[in-house]
Short mmCIF file of N, CA and C and ligand atoms in Angstrom, two decimals:
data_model
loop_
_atom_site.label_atom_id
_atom_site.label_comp_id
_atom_site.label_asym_id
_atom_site.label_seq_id
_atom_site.Cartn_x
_atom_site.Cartn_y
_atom_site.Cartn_z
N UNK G 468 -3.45 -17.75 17.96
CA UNK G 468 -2.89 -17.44 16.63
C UNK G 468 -2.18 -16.08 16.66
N UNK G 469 -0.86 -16.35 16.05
CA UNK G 469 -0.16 -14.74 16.01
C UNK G 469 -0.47 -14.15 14.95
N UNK G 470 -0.66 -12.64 15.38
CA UNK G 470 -0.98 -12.16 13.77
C UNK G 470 0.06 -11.63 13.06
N UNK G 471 0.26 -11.76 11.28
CA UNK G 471 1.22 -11.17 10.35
C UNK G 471 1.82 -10.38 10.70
N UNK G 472 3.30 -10.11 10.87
CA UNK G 472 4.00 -9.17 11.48
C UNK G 472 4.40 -8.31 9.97
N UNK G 473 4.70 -6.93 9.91
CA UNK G 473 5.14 -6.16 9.23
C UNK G 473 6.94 -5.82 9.43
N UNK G 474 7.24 -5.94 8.58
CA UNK G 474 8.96 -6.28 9.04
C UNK G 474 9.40 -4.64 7.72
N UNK G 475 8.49 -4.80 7.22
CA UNK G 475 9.19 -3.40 6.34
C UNK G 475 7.95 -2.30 5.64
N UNK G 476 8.23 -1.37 5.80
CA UNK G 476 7.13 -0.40 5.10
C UNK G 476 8.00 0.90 4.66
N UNK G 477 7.40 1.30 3.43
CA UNK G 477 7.73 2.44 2.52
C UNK G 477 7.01 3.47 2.24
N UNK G 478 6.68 4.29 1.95
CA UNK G 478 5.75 5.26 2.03
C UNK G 478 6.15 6.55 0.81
N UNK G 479 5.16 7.05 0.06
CA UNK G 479 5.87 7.78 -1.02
C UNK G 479 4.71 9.07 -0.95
N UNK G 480 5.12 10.19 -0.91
CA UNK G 480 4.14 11.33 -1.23
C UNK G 480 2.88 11.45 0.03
N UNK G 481 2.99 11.10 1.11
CA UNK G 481 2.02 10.55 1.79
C UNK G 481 1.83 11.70 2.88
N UNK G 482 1.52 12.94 2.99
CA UNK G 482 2.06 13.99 3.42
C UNK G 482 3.60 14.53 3.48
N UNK G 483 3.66 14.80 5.32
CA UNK G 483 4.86 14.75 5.23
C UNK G 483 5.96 13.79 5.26
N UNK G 484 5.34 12.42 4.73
CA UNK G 484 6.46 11.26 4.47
C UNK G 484 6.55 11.59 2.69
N UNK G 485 7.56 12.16 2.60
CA UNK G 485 7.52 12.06 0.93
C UNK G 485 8.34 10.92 0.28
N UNK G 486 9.32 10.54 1.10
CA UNK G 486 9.81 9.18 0.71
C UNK G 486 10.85 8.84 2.16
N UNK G 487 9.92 8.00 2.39
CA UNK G 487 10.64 7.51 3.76
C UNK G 487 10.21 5.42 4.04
N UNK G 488 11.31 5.01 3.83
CA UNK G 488 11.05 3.80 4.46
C UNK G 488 12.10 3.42 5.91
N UNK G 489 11.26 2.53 5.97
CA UNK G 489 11.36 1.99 7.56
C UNK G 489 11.85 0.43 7.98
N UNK G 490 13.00 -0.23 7.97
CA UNK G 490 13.37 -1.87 7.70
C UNK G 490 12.98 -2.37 8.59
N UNK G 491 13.62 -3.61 9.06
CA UNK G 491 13.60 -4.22 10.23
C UNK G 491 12.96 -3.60 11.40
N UNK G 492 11.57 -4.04 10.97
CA UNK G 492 10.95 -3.47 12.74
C UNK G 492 10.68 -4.52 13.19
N UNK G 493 10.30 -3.95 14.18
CA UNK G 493 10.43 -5.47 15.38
C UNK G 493 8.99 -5.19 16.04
N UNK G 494 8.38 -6.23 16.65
CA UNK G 494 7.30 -6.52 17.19
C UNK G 494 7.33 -5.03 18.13
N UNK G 495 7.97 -4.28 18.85
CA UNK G 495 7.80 -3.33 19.52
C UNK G 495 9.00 -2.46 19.11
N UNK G 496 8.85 -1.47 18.71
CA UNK G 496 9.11 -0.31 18.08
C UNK G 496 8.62 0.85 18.55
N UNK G 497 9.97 2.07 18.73
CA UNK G 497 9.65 3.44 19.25
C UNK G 497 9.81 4.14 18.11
N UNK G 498 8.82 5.09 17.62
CA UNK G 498 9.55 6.24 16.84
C UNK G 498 9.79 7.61 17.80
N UNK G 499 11.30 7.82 17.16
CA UNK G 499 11.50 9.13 17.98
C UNK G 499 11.78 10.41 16.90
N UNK G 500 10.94 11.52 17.55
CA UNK G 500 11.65 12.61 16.59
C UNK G 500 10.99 14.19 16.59
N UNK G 501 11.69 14.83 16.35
CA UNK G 501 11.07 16.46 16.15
C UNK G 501 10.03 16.58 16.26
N UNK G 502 9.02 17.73 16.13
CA UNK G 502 7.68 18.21 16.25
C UNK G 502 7.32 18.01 14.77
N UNK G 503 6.64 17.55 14.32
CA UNK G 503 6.47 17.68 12.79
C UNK G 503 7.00 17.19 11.74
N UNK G 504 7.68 16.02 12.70
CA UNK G 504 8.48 15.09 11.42
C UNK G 504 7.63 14.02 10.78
N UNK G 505 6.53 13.75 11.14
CA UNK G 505 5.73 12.74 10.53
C UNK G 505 5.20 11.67 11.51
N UNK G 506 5.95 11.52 12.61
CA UNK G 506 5.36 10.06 13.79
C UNK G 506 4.13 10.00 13.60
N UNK G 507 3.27 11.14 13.90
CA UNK G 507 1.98 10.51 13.97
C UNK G 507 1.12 10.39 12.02
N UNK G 508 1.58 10.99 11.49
CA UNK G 508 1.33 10.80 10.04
C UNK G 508 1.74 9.03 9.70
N UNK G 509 2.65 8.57 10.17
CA UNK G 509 2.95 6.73 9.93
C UNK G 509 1.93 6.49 10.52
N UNK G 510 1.27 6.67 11.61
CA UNK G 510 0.47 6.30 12.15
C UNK G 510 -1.40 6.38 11.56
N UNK G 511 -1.33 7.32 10.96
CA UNK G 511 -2.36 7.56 9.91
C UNK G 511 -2.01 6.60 8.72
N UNK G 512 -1.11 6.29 8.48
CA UNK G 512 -0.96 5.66 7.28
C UNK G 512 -1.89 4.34 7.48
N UNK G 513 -1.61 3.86 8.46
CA UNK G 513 -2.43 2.41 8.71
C UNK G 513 -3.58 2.62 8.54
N UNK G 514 -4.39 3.63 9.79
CA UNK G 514 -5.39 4.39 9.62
C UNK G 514 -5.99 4.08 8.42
N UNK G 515 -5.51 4.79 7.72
CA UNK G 515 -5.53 5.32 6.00
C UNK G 515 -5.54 3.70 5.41
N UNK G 516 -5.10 2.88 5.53
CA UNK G 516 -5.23 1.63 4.80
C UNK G 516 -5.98 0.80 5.35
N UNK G 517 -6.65 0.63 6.79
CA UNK G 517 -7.84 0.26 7.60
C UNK G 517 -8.53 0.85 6.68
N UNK G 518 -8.81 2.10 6.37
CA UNK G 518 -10.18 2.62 6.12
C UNK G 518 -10.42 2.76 4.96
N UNK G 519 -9.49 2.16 4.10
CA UNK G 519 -9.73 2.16 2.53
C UNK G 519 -10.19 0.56 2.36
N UNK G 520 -9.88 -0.37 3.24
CA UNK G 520 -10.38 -1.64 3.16
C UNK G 520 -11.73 -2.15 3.36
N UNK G 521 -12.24 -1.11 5.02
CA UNK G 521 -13.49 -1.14 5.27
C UNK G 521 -14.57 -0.48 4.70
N UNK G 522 -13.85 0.70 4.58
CA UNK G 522 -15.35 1.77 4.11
C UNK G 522 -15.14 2.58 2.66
N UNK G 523 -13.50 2.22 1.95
CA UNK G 523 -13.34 2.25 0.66
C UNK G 523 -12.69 3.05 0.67
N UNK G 524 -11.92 3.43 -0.61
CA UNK G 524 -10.81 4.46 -1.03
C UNK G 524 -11.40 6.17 -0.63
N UNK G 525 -12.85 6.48 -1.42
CA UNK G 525 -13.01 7.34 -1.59
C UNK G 525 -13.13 8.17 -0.18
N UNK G 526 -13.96 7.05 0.48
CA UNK G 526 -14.04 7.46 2.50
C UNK G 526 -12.46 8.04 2.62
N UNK G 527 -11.97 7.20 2.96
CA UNK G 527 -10.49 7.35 3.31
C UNK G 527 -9.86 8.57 2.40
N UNK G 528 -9.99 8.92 1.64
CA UNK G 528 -9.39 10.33 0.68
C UNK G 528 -10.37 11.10 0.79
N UNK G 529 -11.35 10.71 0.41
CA UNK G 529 -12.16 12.39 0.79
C UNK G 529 -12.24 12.91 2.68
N UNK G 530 -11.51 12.07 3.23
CA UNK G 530 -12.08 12.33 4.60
C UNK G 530 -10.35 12.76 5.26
N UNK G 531 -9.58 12.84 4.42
CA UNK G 531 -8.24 13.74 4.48
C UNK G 531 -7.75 14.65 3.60
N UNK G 532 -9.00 15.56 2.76
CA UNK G 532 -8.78 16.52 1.86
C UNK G 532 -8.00 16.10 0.70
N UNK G 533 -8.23 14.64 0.22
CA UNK G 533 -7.72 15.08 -1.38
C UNK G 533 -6.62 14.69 -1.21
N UNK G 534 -6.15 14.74 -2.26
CA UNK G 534 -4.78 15.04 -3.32
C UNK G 534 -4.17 15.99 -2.66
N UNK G 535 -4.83 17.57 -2.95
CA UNK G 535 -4.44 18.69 -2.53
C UNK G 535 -3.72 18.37 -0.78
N UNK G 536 -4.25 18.16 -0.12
CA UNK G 536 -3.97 17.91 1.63
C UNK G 536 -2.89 17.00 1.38
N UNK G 537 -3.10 15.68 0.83
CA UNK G 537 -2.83 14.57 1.42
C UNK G 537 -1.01 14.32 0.41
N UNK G 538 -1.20 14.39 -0.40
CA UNK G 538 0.16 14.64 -1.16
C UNK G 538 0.99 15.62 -1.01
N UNK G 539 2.47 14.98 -0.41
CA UNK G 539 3.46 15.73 -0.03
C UNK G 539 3.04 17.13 -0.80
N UNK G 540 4.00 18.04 -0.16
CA UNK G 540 3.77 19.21 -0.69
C UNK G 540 4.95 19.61 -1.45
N UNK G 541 4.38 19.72 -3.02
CA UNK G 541 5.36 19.82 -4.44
C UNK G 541 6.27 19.10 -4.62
N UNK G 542 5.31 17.42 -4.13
CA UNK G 542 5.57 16.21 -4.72
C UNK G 542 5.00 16.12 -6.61
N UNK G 543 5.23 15.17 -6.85
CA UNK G 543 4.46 14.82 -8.29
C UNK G 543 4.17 13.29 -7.83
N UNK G 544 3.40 12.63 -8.63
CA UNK G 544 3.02 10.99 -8.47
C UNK G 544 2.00 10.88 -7.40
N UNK G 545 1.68 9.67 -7.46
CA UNK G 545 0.86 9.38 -6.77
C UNK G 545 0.91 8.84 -5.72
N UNK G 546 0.25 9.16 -4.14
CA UNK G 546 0.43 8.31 -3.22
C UNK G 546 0.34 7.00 -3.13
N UNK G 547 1.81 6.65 -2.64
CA UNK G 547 2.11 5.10 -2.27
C UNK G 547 2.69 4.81 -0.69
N UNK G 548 1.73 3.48 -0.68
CA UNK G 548 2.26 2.39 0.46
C UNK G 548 2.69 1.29 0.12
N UNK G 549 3.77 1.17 0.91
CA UNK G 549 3.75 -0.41 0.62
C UNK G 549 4.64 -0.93 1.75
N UNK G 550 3.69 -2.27 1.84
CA UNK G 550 4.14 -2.78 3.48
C UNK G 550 4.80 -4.56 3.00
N UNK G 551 5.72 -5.03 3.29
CA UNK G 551 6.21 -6.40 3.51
C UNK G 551 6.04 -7.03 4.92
N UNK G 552 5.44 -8.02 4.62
CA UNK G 552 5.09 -8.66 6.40
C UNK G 552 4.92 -10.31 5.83
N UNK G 553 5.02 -10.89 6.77
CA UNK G 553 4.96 -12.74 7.13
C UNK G 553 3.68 -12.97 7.60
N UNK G 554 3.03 -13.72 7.01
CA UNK G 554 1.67 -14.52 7.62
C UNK G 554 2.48 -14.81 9.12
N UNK G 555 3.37 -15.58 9.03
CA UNK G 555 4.21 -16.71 10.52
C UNK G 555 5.50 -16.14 9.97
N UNK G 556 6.63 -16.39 11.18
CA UNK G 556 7.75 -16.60 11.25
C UNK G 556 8.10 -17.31 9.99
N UNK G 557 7.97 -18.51 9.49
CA UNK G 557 8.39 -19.32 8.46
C UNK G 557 7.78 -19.23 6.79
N UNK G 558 6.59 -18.18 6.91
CA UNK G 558 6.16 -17.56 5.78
C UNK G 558 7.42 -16.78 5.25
N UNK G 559 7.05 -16.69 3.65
CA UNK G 559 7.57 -16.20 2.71
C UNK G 559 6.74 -14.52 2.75
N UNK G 560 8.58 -13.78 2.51
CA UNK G 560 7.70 -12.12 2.66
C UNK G 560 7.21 -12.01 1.85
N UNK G 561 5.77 -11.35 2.40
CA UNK G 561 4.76 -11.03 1.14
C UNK G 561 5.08 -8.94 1.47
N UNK G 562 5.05 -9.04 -0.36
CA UNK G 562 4.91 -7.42 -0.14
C UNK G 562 3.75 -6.80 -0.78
N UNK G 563 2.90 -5.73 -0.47
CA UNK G 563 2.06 -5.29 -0.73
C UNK G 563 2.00 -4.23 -0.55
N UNK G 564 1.34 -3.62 -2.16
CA UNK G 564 1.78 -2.07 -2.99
C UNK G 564 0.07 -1.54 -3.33
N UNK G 565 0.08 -0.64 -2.85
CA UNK G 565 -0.84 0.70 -2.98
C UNK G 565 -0.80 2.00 -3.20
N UNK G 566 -0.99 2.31 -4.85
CA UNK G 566 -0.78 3.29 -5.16
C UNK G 566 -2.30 3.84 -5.62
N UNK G 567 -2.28 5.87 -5.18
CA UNK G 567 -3.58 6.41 -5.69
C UNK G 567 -3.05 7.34 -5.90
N UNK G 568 -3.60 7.87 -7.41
CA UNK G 568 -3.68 9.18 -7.96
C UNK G 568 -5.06 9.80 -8.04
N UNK G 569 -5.29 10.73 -8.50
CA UNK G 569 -6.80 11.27 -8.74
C UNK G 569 -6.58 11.91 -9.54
N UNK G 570 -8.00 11.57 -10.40
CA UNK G 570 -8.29 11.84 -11.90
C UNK G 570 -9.97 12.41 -11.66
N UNK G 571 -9.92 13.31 -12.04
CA UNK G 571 -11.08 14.71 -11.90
C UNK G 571 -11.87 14.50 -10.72
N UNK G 572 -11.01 14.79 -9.49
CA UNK G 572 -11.06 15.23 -8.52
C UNK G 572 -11.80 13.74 -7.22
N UNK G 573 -11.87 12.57 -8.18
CA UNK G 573 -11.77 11.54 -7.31
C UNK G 573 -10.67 10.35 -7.43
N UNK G 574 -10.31 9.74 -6.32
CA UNK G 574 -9.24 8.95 -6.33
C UNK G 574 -9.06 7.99 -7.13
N UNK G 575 -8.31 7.42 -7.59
CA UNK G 575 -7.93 6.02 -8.39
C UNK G 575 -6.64 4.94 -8.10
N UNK G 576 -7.36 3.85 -8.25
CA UNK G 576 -6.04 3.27 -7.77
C UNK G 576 -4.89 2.91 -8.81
N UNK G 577 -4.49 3.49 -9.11
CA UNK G 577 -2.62 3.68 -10.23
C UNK G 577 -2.37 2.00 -10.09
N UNK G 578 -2.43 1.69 -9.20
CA UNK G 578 -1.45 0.26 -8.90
C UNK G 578 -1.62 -0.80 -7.86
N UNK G 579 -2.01 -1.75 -7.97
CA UNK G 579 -1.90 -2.64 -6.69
C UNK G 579 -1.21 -4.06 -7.02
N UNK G 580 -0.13 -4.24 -6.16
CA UNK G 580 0.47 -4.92 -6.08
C UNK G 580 0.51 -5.94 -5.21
N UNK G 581 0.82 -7.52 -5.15
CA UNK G 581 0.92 -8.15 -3.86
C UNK G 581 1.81 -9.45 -4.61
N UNK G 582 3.01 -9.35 -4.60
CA UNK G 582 4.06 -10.38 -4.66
C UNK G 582 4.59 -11.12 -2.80
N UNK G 583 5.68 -12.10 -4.13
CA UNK G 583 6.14 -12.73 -2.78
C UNK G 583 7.64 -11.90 -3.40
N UNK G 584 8.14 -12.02 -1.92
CA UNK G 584 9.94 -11.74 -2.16
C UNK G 584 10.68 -12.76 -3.09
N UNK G 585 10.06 -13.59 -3.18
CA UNK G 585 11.23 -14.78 -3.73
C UNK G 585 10.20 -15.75 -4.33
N UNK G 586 10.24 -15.97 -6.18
CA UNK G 586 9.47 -16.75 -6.83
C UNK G 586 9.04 -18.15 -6.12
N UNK G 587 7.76 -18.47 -6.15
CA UNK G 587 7.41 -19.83 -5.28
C UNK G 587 8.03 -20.94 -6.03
N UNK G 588 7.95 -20.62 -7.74
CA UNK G 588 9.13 -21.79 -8.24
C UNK G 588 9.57 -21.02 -9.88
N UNK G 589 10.31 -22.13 -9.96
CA UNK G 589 11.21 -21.94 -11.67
C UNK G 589 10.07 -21.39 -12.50
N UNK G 590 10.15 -20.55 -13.15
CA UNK G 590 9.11 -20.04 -14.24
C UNK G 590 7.85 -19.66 -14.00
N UNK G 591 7.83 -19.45 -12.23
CA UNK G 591 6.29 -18.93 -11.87
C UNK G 591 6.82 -16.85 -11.16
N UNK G 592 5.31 -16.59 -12.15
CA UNK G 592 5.58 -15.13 -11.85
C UNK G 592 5.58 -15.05 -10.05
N UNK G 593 6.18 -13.76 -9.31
CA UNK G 593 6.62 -13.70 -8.08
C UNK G 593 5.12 -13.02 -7.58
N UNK G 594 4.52 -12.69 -8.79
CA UNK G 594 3.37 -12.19 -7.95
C UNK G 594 1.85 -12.72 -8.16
N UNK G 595 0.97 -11.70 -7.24
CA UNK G 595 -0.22 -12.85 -6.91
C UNK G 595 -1.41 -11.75 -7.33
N UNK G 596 -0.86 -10.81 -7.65
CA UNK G 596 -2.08 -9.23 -7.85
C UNK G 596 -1.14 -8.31 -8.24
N UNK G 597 -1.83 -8.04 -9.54
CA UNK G 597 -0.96 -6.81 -10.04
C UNK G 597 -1.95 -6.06 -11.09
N UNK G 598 -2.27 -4.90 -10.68
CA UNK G 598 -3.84 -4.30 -11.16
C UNK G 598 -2.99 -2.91 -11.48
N UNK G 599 -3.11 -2.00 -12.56
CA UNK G 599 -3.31 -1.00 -13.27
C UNK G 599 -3.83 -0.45 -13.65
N UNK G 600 -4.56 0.56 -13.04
CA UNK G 600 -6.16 1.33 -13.26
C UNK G 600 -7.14 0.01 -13.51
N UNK G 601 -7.01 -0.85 -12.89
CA UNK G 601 -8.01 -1.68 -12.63
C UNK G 601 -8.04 -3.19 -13.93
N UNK G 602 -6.80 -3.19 -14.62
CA UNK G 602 -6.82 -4.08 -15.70
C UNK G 602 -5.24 -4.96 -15.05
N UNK G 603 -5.53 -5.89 -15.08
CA UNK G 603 -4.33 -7.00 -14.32
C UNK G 603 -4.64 -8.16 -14.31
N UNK G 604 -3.71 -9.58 -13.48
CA UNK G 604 -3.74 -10.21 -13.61
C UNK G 604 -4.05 -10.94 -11.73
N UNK G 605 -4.64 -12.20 -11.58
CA UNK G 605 -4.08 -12.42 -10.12
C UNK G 605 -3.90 -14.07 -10.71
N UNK G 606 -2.91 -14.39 -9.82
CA UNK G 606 -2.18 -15.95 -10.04
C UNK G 606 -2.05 -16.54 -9.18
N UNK G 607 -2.80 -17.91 -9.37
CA UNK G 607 -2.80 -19.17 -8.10
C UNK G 607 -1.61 -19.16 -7.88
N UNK G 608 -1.78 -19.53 -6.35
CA UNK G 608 0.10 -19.42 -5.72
C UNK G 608 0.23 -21.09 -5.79
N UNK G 609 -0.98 -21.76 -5.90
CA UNK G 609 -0.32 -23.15 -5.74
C UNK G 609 0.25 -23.58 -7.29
N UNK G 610 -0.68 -23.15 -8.12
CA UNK G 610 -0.15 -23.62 -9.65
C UNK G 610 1.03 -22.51 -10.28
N UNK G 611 0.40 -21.46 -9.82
CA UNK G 611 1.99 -20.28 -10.38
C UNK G 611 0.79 -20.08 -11.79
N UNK G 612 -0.20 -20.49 -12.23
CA UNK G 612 -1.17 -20.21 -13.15
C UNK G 612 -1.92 -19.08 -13.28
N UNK G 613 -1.99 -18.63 -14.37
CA UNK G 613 -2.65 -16.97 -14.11
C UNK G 613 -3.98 -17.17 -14.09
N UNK G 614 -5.34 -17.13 -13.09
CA UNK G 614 -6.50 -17.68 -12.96
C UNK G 614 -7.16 -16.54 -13.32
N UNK G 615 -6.91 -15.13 -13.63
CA UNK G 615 -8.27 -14.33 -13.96
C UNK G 615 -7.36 -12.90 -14.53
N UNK G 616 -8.32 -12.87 -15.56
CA UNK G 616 -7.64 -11.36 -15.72
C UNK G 616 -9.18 -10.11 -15.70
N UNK G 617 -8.65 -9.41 -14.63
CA UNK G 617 -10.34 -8.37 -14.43
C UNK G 617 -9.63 -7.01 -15.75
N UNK G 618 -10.76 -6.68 -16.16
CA UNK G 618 -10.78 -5.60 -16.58
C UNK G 618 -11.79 -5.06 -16.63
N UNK G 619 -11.77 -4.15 -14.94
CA UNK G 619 -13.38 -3.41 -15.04
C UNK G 619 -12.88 -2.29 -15.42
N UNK G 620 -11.64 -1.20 -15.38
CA UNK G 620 -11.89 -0.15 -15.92
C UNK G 620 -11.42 0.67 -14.92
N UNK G 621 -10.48 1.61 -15.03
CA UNK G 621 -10.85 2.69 -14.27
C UNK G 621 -11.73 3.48 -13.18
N UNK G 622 -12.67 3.49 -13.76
CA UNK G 622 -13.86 4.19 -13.59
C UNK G 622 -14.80 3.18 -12.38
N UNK G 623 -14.57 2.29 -12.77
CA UNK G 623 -15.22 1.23 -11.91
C UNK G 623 -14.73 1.05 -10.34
N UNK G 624 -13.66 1.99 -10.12
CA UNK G 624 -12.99 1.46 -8.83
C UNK G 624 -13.32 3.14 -8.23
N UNK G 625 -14.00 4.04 -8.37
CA UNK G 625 -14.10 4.81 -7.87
C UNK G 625 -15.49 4.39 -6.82
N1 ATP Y 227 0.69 17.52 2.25
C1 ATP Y 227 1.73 17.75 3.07
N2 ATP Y 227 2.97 17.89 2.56
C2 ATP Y 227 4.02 18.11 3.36
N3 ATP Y 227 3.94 18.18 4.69
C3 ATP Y 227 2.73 18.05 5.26
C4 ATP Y 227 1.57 17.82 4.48
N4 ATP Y 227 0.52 17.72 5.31
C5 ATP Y 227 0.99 17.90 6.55
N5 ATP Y 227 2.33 18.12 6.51
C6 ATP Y 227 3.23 18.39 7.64
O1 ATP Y 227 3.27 17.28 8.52
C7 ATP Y 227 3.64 17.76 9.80
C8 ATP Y 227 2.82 17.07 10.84
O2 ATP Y 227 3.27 15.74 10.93
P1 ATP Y 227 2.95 14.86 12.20
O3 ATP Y 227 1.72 15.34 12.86
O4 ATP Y 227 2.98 13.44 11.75
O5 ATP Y 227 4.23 15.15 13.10
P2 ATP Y 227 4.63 14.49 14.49
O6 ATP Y 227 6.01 13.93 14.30
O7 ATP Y 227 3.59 13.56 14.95
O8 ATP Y 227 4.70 15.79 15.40
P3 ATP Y 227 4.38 15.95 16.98
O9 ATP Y 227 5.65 15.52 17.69
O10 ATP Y 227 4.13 17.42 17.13
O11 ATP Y 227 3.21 15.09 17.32
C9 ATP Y 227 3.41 19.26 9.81
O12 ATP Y 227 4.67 19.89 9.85
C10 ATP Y 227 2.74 19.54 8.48
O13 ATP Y 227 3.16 20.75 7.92
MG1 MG Y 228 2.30 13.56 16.61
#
């Protein structure tokens, strides 16, 4: 089995990536560049989204100093990722959005997103997760039907 390829990623406030995206990558990819331009910071980014999956947001932010550290420097907003990739070759791009701000001095997630590029049909929303401090919607991809709406709260996702 091949795994999901990433064909595009964006990055906002994320140290020194303050707004930098990246298109068409290809299964093998070089980054080249200066001392301090960020290469190995993209490389944390994954890092950084591995370890907010496994061991949670707060691991992953408290274990790169915060807000203070981790947000460009005399950026405003909140750190964002967001990566587009294919299950297969013949999958539809899925894109997926991660945004965190922090609100008295622990992280929150502002936004999570996970659409497709291109509506699955006539009159069905394009996306499948779309959460706002934790109040959203997620929608069967086979019916295009909105199956749950969570509202734990803010507070609940810390
Ligand atoms: N919060 C921040 N805001 C802006 N810049 C930051 C922030 N945190 C770190 N940096 C900068 O990021 C740079 C380090 O980036 P990184 O280590 O990714 O570079 P690199 O391209 O891998 O460099 P090298 O070729 O030396 O390995 C440093 O210049 C540092 O000042
Ligand atoms: Mg480096």
């Amino acid at each position: 089995m091949r795994p999901p390829v990433i064909e595009s990623i964006k990055i906002e406030n994320y140290r020194a990536l303050q707004n930098v995206e990246i298109d068409k990558l290809k299964p093998f990819t070089v980054l080249v560049g200066p001392n301090g331009s960020g290469k190995s910071t993209l490389f944390d980014v994954f890092a950084f989204m591995e370890t907010c999956f496994t061991s949670g947001i707060r691991h992953a932010w408290d274990r790169r100093g915060g807000l203070r550290q981790l947000r460009s420097r005399g950026a405003k907003g909140p750190v964002s990722i967001q990566i587009s990739y294919r299950e297969t070759p013949q999958s539809r791009l899925m894109t997926y959005r991660l945004e965190i701000d922090e609100e008295r001095g622990r992280p929150v997630v502002s936004r999570e997103l996970l659409r497709c590029s291109r509506s699955p049909g006539p009159g069905r929303p394009s996306h499948i997760l779309d959460f706002r401090h934790g109040d959203g919607d997620v929608v069967d991809d086979e019916t295009g039907e909105i199956v749950r709406i969570i509202s734990t709260g803010a507070t609940n996702l810390r």
